[in-house]
GROMACS .gro file of C-alpha atoms in nm:
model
  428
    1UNK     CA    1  -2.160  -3.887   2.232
    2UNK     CA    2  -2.079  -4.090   1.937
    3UNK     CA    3  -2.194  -4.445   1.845
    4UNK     CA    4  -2.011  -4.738   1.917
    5UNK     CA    5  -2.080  -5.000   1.623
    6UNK     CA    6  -1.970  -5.388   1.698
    7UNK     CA    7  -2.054  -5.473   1.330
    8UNK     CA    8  -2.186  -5.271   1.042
    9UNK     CA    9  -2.506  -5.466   0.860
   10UNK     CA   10  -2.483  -5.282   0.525
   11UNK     CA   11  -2.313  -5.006   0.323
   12UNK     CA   12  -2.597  -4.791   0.312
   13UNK     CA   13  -2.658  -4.776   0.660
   14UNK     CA   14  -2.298  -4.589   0.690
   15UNK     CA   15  -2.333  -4.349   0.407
   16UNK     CA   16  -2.274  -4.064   0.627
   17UNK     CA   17  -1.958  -4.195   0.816
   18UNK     CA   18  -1.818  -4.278   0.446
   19UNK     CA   19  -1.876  -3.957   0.321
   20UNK     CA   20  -1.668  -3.839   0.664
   21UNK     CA   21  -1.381  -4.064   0.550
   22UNK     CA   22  -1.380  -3.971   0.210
   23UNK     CA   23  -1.266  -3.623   0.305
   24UNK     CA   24  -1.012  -3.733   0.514
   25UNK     CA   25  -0.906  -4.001   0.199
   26UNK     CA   26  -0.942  -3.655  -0.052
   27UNK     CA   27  -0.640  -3.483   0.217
   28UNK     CA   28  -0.438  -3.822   0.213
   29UNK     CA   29  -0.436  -3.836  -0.174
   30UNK     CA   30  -0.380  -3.416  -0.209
   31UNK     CA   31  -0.032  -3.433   0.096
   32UNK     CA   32   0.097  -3.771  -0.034
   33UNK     CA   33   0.040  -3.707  -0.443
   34UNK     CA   34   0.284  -3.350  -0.401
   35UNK     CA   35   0.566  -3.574  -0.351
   36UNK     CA   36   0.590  -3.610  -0.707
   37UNK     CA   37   0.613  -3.201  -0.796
   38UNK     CA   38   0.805  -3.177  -0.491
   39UNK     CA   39   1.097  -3.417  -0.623
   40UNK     CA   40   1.117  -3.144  -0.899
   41UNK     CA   41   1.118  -2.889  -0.660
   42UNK     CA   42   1.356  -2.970  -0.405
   43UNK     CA   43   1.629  -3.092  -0.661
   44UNK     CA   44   1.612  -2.723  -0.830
   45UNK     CA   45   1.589  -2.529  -0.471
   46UNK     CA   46   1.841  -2.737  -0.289
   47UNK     CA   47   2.059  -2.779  -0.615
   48UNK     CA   48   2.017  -3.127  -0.577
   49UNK     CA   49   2.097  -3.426  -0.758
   50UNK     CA   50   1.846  -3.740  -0.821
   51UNK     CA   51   1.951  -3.961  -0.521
   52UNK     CA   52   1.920  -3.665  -0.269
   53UNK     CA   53   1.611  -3.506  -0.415
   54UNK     CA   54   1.445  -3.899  -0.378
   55UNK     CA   55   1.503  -3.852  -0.031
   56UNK     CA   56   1.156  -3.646  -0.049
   57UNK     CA   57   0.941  -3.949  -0.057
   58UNK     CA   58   1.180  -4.136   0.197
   59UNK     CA   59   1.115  -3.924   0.443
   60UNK     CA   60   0.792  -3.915   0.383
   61UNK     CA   61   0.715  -4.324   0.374
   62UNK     CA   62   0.961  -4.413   0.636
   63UNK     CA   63   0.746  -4.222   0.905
   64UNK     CA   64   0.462  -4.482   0.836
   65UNK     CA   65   0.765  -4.799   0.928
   66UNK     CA   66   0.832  -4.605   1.224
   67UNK     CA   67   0.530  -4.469   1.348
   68UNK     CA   68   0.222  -4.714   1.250
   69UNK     CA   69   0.256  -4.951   1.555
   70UNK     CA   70   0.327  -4.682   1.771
   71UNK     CA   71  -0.012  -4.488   1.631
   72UNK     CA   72  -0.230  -4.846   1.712
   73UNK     CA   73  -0.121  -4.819   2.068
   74UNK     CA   74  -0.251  -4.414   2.060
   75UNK     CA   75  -0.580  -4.566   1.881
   76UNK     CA   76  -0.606  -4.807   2.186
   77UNK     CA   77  -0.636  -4.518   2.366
   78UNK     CA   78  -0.808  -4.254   2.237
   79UNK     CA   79  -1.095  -4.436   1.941
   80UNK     CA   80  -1.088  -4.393   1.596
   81UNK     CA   81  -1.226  -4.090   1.573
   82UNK     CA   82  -1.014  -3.867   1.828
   83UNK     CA   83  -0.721  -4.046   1.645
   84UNK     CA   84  -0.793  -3.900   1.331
   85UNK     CA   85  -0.893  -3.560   1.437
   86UNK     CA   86  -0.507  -3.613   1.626
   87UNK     CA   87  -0.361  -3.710   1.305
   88UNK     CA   88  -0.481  -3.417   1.134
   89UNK     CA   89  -0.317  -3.186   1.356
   90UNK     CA   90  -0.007  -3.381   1.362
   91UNK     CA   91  -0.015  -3.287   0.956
   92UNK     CA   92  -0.065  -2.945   1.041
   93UNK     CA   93   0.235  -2.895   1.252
   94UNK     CA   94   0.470  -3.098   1.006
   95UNK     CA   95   0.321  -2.830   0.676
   96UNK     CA   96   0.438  -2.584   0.871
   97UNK     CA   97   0.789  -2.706   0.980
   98UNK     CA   98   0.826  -2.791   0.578
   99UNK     CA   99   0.692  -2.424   0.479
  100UNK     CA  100   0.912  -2.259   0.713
  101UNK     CA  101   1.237  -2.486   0.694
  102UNK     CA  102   1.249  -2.507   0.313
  103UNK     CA  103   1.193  -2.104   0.316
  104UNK     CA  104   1.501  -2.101   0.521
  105UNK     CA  105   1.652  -2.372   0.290
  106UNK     CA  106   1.736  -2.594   0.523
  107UNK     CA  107   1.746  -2.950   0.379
  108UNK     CA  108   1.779  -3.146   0.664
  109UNK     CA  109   1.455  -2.927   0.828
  110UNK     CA  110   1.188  -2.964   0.537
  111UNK     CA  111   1.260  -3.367   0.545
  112UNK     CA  112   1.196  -3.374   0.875
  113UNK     CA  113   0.853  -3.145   0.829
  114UNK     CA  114   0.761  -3.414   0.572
  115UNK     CA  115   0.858  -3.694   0.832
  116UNK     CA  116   0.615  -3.530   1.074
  117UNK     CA  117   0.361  -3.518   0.812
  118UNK     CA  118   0.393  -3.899   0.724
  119UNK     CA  119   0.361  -3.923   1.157
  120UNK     CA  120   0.057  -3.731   1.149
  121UNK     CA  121  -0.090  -3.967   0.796
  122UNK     CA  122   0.037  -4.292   0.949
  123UNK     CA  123  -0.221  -4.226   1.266
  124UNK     CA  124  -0.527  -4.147   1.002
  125UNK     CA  125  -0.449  -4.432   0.758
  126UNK     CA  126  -0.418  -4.672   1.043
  127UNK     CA  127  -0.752  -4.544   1.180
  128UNK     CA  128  -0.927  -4.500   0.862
  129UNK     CA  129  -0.831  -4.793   0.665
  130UNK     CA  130  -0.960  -5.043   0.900
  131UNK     CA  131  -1.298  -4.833   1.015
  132UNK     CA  132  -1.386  -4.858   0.573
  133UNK     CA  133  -1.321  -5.198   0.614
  134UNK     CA  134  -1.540  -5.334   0.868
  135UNK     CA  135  -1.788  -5.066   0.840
  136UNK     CA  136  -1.994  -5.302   0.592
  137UNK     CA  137  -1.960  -5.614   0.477
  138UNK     CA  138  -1.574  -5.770   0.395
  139UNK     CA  139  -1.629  -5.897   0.094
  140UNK     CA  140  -1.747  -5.569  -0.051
  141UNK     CA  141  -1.488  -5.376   0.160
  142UNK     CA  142  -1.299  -5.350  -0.194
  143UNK     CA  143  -1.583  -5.168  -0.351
  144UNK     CA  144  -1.573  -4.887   0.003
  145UNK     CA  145  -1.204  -4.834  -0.028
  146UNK     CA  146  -1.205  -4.787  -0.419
  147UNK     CA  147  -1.489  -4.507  -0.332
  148UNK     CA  148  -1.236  -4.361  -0.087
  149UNK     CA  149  -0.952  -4.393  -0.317
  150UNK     CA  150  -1.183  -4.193  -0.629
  151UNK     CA  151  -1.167  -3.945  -0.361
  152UNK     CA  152  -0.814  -3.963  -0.272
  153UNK     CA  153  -0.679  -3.989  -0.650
  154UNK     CA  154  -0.902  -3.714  -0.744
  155UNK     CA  155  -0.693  -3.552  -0.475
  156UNK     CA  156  -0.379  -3.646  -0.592
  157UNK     CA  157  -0.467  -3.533  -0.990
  158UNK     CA  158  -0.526  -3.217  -0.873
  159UNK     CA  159  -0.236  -3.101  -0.684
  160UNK     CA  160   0.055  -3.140  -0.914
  161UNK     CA  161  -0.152  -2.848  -1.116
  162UNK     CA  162  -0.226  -2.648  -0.800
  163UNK     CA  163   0.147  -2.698  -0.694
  164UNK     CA  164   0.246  -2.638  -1.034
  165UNK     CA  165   0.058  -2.294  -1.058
  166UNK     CA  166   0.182  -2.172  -0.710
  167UNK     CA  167   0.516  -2.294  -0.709
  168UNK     CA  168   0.690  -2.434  -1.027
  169UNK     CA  169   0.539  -2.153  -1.313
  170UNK     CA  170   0.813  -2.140  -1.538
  171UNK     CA  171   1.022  -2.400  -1.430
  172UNK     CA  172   1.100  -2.436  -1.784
  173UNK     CA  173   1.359  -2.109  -1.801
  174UNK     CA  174   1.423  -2.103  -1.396
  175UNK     CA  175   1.738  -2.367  -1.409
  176UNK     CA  176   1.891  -2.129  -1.722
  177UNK     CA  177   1.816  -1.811  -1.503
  178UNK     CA  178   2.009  -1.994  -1.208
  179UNK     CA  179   2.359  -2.121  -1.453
  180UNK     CA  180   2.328  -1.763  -1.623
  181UNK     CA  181   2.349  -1.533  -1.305
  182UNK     CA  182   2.586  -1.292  -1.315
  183UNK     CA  183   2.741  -1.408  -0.928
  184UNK     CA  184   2.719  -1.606  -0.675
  185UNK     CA  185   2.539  -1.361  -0.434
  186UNK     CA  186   2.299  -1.334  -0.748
  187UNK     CA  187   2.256  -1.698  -0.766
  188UNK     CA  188   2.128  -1.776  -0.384
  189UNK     CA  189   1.903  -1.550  -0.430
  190UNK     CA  190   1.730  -1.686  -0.713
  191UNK     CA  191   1.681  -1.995  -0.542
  192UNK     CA  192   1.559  -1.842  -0.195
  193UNK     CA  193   1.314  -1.698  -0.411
  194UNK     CA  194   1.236  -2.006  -0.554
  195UNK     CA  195   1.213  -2.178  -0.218
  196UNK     CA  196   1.040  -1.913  -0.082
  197UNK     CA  197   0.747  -1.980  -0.311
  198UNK     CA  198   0.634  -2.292  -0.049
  199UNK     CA  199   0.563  -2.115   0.284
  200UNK     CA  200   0.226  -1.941   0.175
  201UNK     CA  201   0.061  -2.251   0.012
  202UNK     CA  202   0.216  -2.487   0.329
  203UNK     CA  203   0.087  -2.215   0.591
  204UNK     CA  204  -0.270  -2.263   0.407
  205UNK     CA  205  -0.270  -2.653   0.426
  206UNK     CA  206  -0.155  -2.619   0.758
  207UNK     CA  207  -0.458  -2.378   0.887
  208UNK     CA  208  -0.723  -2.616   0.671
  209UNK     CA  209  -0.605  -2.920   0.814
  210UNK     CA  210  -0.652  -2.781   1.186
  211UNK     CA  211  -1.035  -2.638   1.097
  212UNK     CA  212  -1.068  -3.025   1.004
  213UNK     CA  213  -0.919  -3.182   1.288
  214UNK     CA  214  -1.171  -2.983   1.497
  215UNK     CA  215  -1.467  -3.088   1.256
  216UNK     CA  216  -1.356  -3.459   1.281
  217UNK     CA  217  -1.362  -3.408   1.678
  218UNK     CA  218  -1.704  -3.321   1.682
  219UNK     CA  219  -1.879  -3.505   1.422
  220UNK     CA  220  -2.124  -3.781   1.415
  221UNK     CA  221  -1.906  -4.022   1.323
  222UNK     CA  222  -1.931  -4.367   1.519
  223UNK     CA  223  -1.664  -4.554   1.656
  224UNK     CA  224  -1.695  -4.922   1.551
  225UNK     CA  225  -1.498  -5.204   1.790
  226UNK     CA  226  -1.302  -5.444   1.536
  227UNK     CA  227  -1.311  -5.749   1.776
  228UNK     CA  228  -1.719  -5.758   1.693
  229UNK     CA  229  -1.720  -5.655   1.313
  230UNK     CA  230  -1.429  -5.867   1.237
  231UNK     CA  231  -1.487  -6.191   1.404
  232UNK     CA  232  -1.181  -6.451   1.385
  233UNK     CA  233  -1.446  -6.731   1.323
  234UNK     CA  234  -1.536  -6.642   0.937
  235UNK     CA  235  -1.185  -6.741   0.888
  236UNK     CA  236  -1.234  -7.069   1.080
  237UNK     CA  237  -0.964  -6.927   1.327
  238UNK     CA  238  -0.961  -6.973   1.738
  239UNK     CA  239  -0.750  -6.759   1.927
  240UNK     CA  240  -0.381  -6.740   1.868
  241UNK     CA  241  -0.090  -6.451   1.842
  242UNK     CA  242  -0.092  -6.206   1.555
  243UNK     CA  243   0.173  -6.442   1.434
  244UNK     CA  244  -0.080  -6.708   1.356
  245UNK     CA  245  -0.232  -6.554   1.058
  246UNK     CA  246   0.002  -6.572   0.805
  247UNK     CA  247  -0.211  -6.407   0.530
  248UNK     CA  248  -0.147  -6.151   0.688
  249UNK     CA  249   0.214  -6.108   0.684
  250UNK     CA  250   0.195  -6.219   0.358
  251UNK     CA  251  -0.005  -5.928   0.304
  252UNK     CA  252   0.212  -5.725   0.450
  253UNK     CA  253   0.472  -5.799   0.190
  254UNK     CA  254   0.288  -5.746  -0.044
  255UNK     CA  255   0.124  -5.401   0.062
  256UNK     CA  256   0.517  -5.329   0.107
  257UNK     CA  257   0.574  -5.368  -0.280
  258UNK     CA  258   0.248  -5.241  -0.403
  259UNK     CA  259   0.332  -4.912  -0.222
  260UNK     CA  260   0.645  -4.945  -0.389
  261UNK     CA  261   0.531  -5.004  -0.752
  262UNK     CA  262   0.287  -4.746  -0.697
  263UNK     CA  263   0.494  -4.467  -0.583
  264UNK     CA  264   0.712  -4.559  -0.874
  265UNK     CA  265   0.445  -4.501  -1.120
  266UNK     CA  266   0.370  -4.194  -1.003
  267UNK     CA  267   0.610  -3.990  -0.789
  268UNK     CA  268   0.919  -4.125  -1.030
  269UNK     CA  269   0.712  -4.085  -1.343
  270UNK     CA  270   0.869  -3.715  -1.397
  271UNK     CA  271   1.248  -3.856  -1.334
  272UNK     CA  272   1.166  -4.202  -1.587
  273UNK     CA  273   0.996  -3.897  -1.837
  274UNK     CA  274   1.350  -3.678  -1.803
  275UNK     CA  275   1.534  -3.994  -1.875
  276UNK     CA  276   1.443  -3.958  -2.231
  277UNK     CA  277   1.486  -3.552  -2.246
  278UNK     CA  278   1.148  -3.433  -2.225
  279UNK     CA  279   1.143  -3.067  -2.101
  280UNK     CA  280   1.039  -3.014  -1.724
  281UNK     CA  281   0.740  -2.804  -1.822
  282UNK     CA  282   0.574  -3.111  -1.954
  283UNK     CA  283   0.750  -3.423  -1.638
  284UNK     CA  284   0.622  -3.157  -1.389
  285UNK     CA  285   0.209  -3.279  -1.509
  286UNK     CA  286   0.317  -3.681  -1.522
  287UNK     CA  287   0.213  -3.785  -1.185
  288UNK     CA  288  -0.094  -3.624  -1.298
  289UNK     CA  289  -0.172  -3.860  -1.553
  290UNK     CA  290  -0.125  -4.177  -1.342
  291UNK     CA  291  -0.356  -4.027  -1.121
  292UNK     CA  292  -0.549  -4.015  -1.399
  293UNK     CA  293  -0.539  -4.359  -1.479
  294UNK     CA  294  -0.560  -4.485  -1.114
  295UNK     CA  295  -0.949  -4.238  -1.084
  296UNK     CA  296  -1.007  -4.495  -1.412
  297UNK     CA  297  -0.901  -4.802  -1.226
  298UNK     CA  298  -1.105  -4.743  -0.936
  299UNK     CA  299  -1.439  -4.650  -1.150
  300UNK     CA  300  -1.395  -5.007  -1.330
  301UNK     CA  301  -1.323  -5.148  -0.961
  302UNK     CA  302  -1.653  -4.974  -0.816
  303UNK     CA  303  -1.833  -5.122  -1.143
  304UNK     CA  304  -1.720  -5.477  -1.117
  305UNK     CA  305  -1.663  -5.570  -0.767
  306UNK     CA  306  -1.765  -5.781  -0.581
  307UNK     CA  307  -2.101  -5.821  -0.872
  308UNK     CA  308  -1.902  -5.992  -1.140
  309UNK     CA  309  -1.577  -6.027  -0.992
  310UNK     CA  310  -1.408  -6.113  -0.620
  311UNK     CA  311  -1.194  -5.850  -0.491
  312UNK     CA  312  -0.895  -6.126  -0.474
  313UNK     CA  313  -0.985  -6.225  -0.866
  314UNK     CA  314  -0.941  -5.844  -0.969
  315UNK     CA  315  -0.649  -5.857  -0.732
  316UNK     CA  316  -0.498  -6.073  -0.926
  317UNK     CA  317  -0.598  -5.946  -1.270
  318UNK     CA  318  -0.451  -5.641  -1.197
  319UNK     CA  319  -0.130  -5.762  -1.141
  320UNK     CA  320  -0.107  -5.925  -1.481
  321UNK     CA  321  -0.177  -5.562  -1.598
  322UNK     CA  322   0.089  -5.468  -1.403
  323UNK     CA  323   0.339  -5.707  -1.596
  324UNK     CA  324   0.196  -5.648  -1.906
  325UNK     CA  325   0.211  -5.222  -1.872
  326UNK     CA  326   0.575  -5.261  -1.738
  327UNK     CA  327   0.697  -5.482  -2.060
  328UNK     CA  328   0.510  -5.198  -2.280
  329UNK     CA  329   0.725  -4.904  -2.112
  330UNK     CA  330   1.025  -5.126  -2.148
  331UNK     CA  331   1.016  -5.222  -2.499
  332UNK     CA  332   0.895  -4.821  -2.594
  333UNK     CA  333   1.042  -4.472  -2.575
  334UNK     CA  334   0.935  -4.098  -2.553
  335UNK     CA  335   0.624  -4.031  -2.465
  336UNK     CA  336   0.491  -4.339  -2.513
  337UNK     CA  337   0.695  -4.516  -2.271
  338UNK     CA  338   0.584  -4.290  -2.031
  339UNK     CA  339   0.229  -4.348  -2.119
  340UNK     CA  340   0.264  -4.685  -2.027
  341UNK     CA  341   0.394  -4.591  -1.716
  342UNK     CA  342   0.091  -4.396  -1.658
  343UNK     CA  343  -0.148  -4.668  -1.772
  344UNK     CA  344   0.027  -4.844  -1.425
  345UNK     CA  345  -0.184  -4.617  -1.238
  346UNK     CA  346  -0.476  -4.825  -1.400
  347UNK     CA  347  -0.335  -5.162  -1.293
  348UNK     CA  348  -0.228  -5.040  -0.918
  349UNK     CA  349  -0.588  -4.874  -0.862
  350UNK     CA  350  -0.779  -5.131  -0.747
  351UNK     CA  351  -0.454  -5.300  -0.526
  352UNK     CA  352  -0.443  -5.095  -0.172
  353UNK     CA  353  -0.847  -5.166  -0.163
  354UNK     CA  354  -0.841  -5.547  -0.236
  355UNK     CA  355  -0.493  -5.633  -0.049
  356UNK     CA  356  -0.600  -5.464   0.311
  357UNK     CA  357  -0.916  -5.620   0.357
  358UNK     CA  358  -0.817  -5.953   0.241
  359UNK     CA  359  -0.487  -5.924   0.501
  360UNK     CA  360  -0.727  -5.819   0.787
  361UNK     CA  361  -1.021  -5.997   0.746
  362UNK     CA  362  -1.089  -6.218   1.058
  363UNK     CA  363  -0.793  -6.073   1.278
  364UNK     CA  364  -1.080  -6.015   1.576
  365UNK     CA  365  -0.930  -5.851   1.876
  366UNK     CA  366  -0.622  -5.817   1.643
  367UNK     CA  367  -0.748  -5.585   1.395
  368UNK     CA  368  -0.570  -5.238   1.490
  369UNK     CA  369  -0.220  -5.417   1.589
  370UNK     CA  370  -0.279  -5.613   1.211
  371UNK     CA  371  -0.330  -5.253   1.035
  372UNK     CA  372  -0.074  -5.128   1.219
  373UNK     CA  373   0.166  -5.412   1.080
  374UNK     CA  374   0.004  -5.309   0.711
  375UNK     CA  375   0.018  -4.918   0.755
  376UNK     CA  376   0.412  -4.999   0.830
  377UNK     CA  377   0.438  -5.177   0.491
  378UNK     CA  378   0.388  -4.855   0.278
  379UNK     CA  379   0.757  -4.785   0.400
  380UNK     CA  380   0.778  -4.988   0.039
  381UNK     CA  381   0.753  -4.610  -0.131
  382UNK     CA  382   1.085  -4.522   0.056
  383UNK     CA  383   1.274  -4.843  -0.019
  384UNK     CA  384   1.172  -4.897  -0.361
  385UNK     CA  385   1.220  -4.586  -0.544
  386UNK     CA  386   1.534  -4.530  -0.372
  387UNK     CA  387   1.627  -4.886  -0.504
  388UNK     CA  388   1.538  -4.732  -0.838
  389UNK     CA  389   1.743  -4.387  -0.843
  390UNK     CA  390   2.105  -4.614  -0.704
  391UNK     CA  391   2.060  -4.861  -1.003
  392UNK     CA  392   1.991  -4.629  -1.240
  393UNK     CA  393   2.333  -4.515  -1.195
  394UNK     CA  394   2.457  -4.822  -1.320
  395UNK     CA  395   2.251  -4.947  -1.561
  396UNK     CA  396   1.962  -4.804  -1.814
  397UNK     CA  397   1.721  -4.654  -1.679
  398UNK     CA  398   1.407  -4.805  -1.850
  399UNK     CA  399   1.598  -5.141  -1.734
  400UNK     CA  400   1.631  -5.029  -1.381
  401UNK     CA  401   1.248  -4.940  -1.409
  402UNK     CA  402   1.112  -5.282  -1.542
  403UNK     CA  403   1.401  -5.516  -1.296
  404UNK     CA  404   1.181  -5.327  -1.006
  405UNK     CA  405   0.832  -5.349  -1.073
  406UNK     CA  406   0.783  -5.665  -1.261
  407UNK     CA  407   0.893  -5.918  -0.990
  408UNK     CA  408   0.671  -5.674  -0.740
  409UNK     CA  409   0.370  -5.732  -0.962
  410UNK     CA  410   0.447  -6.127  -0.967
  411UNK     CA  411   0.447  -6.140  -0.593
  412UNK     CA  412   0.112  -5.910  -0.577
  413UNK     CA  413  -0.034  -6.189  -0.895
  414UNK     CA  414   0.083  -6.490  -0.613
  415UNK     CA  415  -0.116  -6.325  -0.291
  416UNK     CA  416  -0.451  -6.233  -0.504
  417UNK     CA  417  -0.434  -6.625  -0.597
  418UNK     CA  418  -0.324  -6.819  -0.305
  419UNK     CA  419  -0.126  -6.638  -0.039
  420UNK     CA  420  -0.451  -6.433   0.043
  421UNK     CA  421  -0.574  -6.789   0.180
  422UNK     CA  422  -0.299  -6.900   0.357
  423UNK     CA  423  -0.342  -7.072   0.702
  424UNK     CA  424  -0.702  -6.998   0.720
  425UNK     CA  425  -0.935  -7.285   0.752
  426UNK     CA  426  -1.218  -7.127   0.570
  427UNK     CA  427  -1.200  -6.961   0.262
  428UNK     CA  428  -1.364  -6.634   0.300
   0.00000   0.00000   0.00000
């Protein structure tokens, strides 16, 4: 029977439930990080054009607007831990709806396989988000998540290569083949071929992420009650609604447009790279790179916080990089544009782990209803890269790029230095 924890005394204590989570983070970061290859994919196996082929990650981050609250009230019920092992199956049976609908080529189908896969994420993340954060100390709850996001970036830099190996290898010449065939007939099947190239490597994921659901079911790991490890006093607060802590729904905002920013740096990366006419062998590897630089950011986050710096201090330093990285892949081109897009990953890295422990911390009896509200806000990676692909029509696209992210990264500046404090009569 597993362990119920009220409060968690120290970091080291937990070692083993971290190391639990950390796989599950590693699966987060290697489903959510394909959206960028996938972009590529779908556009060239549908025949798609930008604004249809960004309905990928749509799909994909709406699921977490629409299904986080509902996944709190299926936590009520069932614990952390049988919600995650219930997650994980959920995952399964949406990789194999995508691996069998995008075979068929049915549009329509492999978004709603990658809807059902968001479902099944939404449930983990709102489990496992809150269990790292209250399973030590909150003020270093900054320094677990970036140790669960090494593992889920790590993730996330290694499966545009995987996907690239199994699925897009020689990308480059497919989209001649395709204009060149010799008839229509010819030409479909081409890209059922193509599209056909998904269902092995989905059919895997999907059997994988069913041996872990089971392993998750019968581990160790402890459940941990929120309402003890998360008390309402450190914040100086007494009883109230979930609409009396406004640093949280400030927090919510702002999770909303870090999600945002950060699925622009690395999803959209391969689009912003094509902008400037560099070859699809080379944007497939992008999101890659600000992967890359994200595994960076969280190494200099593990390093510094909370021993020199407070998570809300490096909060707000990163934004600044944020600004700064933008203006540099505004006022460059080519590959060095791009390069600053990548160096974005940097600046986000150490976001997600400072903004969702500072939004929960002292929510009490709250806790899973305030992740919820905070799991919903990473609908930002549907809403703001979508925002990005429509204005692009209309205006340059570096422009488009820089009008999006900048005032997100002054908003994200604004909650690491005050709105992080709001209404709460004790400064954590």
């Amino acid at each position: 029977m597993a362990t119920t924890l009220a409060a968690a005394p120290s970091d080291r204590t937990h070692l083993g439930p971290m190391l639990v989570i950390g796989v599950l983070f590693f699966i987060f970061g290697f489903v959510t990080w394909l959206n960028g290859p996938l972009i590529t994919f779908v556009k060239l196996a549908f025949d798609l054009d930008d604004v249809n082929a960004f309905l990928v990650p749509m799909a994909f981050y709406l699921s977490y607007f629409f299904l986080a609250l509902p996944s709190s009230s299926v936590l009520r019920r069932t614990g952390m831990k049988k919600g995650m092992a219930l997650g994980l199956f959920v995952m399964a049976i949406g990789a194999v709806l995508f691996g069998q609908f995008t075979t068929m080529r049915l549009y329509p189908g492999a978004l709603t396989g990658l809807f059902v896969i968001g479902a099944g994420l939404s449930l983990l993340q709102t489990a496992s988000n809150p269990y790292i954060s209250i399973l030590g100390p909150i003020d270093s709850a900054a320094q677990r998540i970036a140790f669960m996001g090494i593992c889920n970036k790590l993730a996330g830099a290694i499966a545009p290569f995987v996907f690239g190996a199994l699925v897009l290898s020689g990308i480059g010449t497919f989209g001649q083949q395709v204009e060149s065939a010799p008839t229509p007939q010819a030409r479909e099947a081409l890209l059922a071929t193509f599209a056909g190239k998904v269902h092995l490597p989905y059919m895997v994921m999907a059997a994988l992420l069913v041996v872990l659901a089971l392993w998750i079911a019968r581990s160790s790991l402890p459940e941990i009650k929120p309402a003890g490890a998360n008390s309402e006093q450190a914040i100086g607060h007494r009883d109230g609604s979930i609409f009396s802590f406004p640093h949280l729904w400030l927090g919510v905002l702002c999770l909303f447009l870090y999600v945002g920013v950060e699925v622009m740096a690395g999803d959209a990366i391969g689009t912003y790279g094509q902008g400037f006419g560099l070859p699809p062998d080379a944007t497939k590897h992008f999101t890659s790179y600000t992967l890359i630089g994200m595994l960076a950011g969280y190494l200099a986050g593990l390093a510094l916080i909370p021993r020199f710096i407070t998570q809300q201090r490096y909060l707000a330093v990163s934004a600044v990089l944020g600004v700064v990285f933008a203006l540099g892949a505004w006022l460059t081109h080519g590959y060095v544009s791009v390069a600053f897009v990548a160096a974005l990953g940097f600046a986000n890295a150490m976001m997600w782990p400072a903004i969702f422990p500072l939004a929960i911390n002292g929510l009490g009896r709250h806790t899973e209803a305030g992740s919820a509200l905070l799991i919903m806000g990473i609908a930002g990676g549907a809403v703001v890269p979508q925002l990005f692909v429509h204005l692009k029509q209309h205006v340059d696209f570096q422009l488009a790029f820089t009008a999006l992210v900048v005032p997100c990264y002054l908003y994200i500046l604004y909650y690491g230095l005050a709105g992080h404090r709001t209404g709460q009569r004790q400064a954590p």
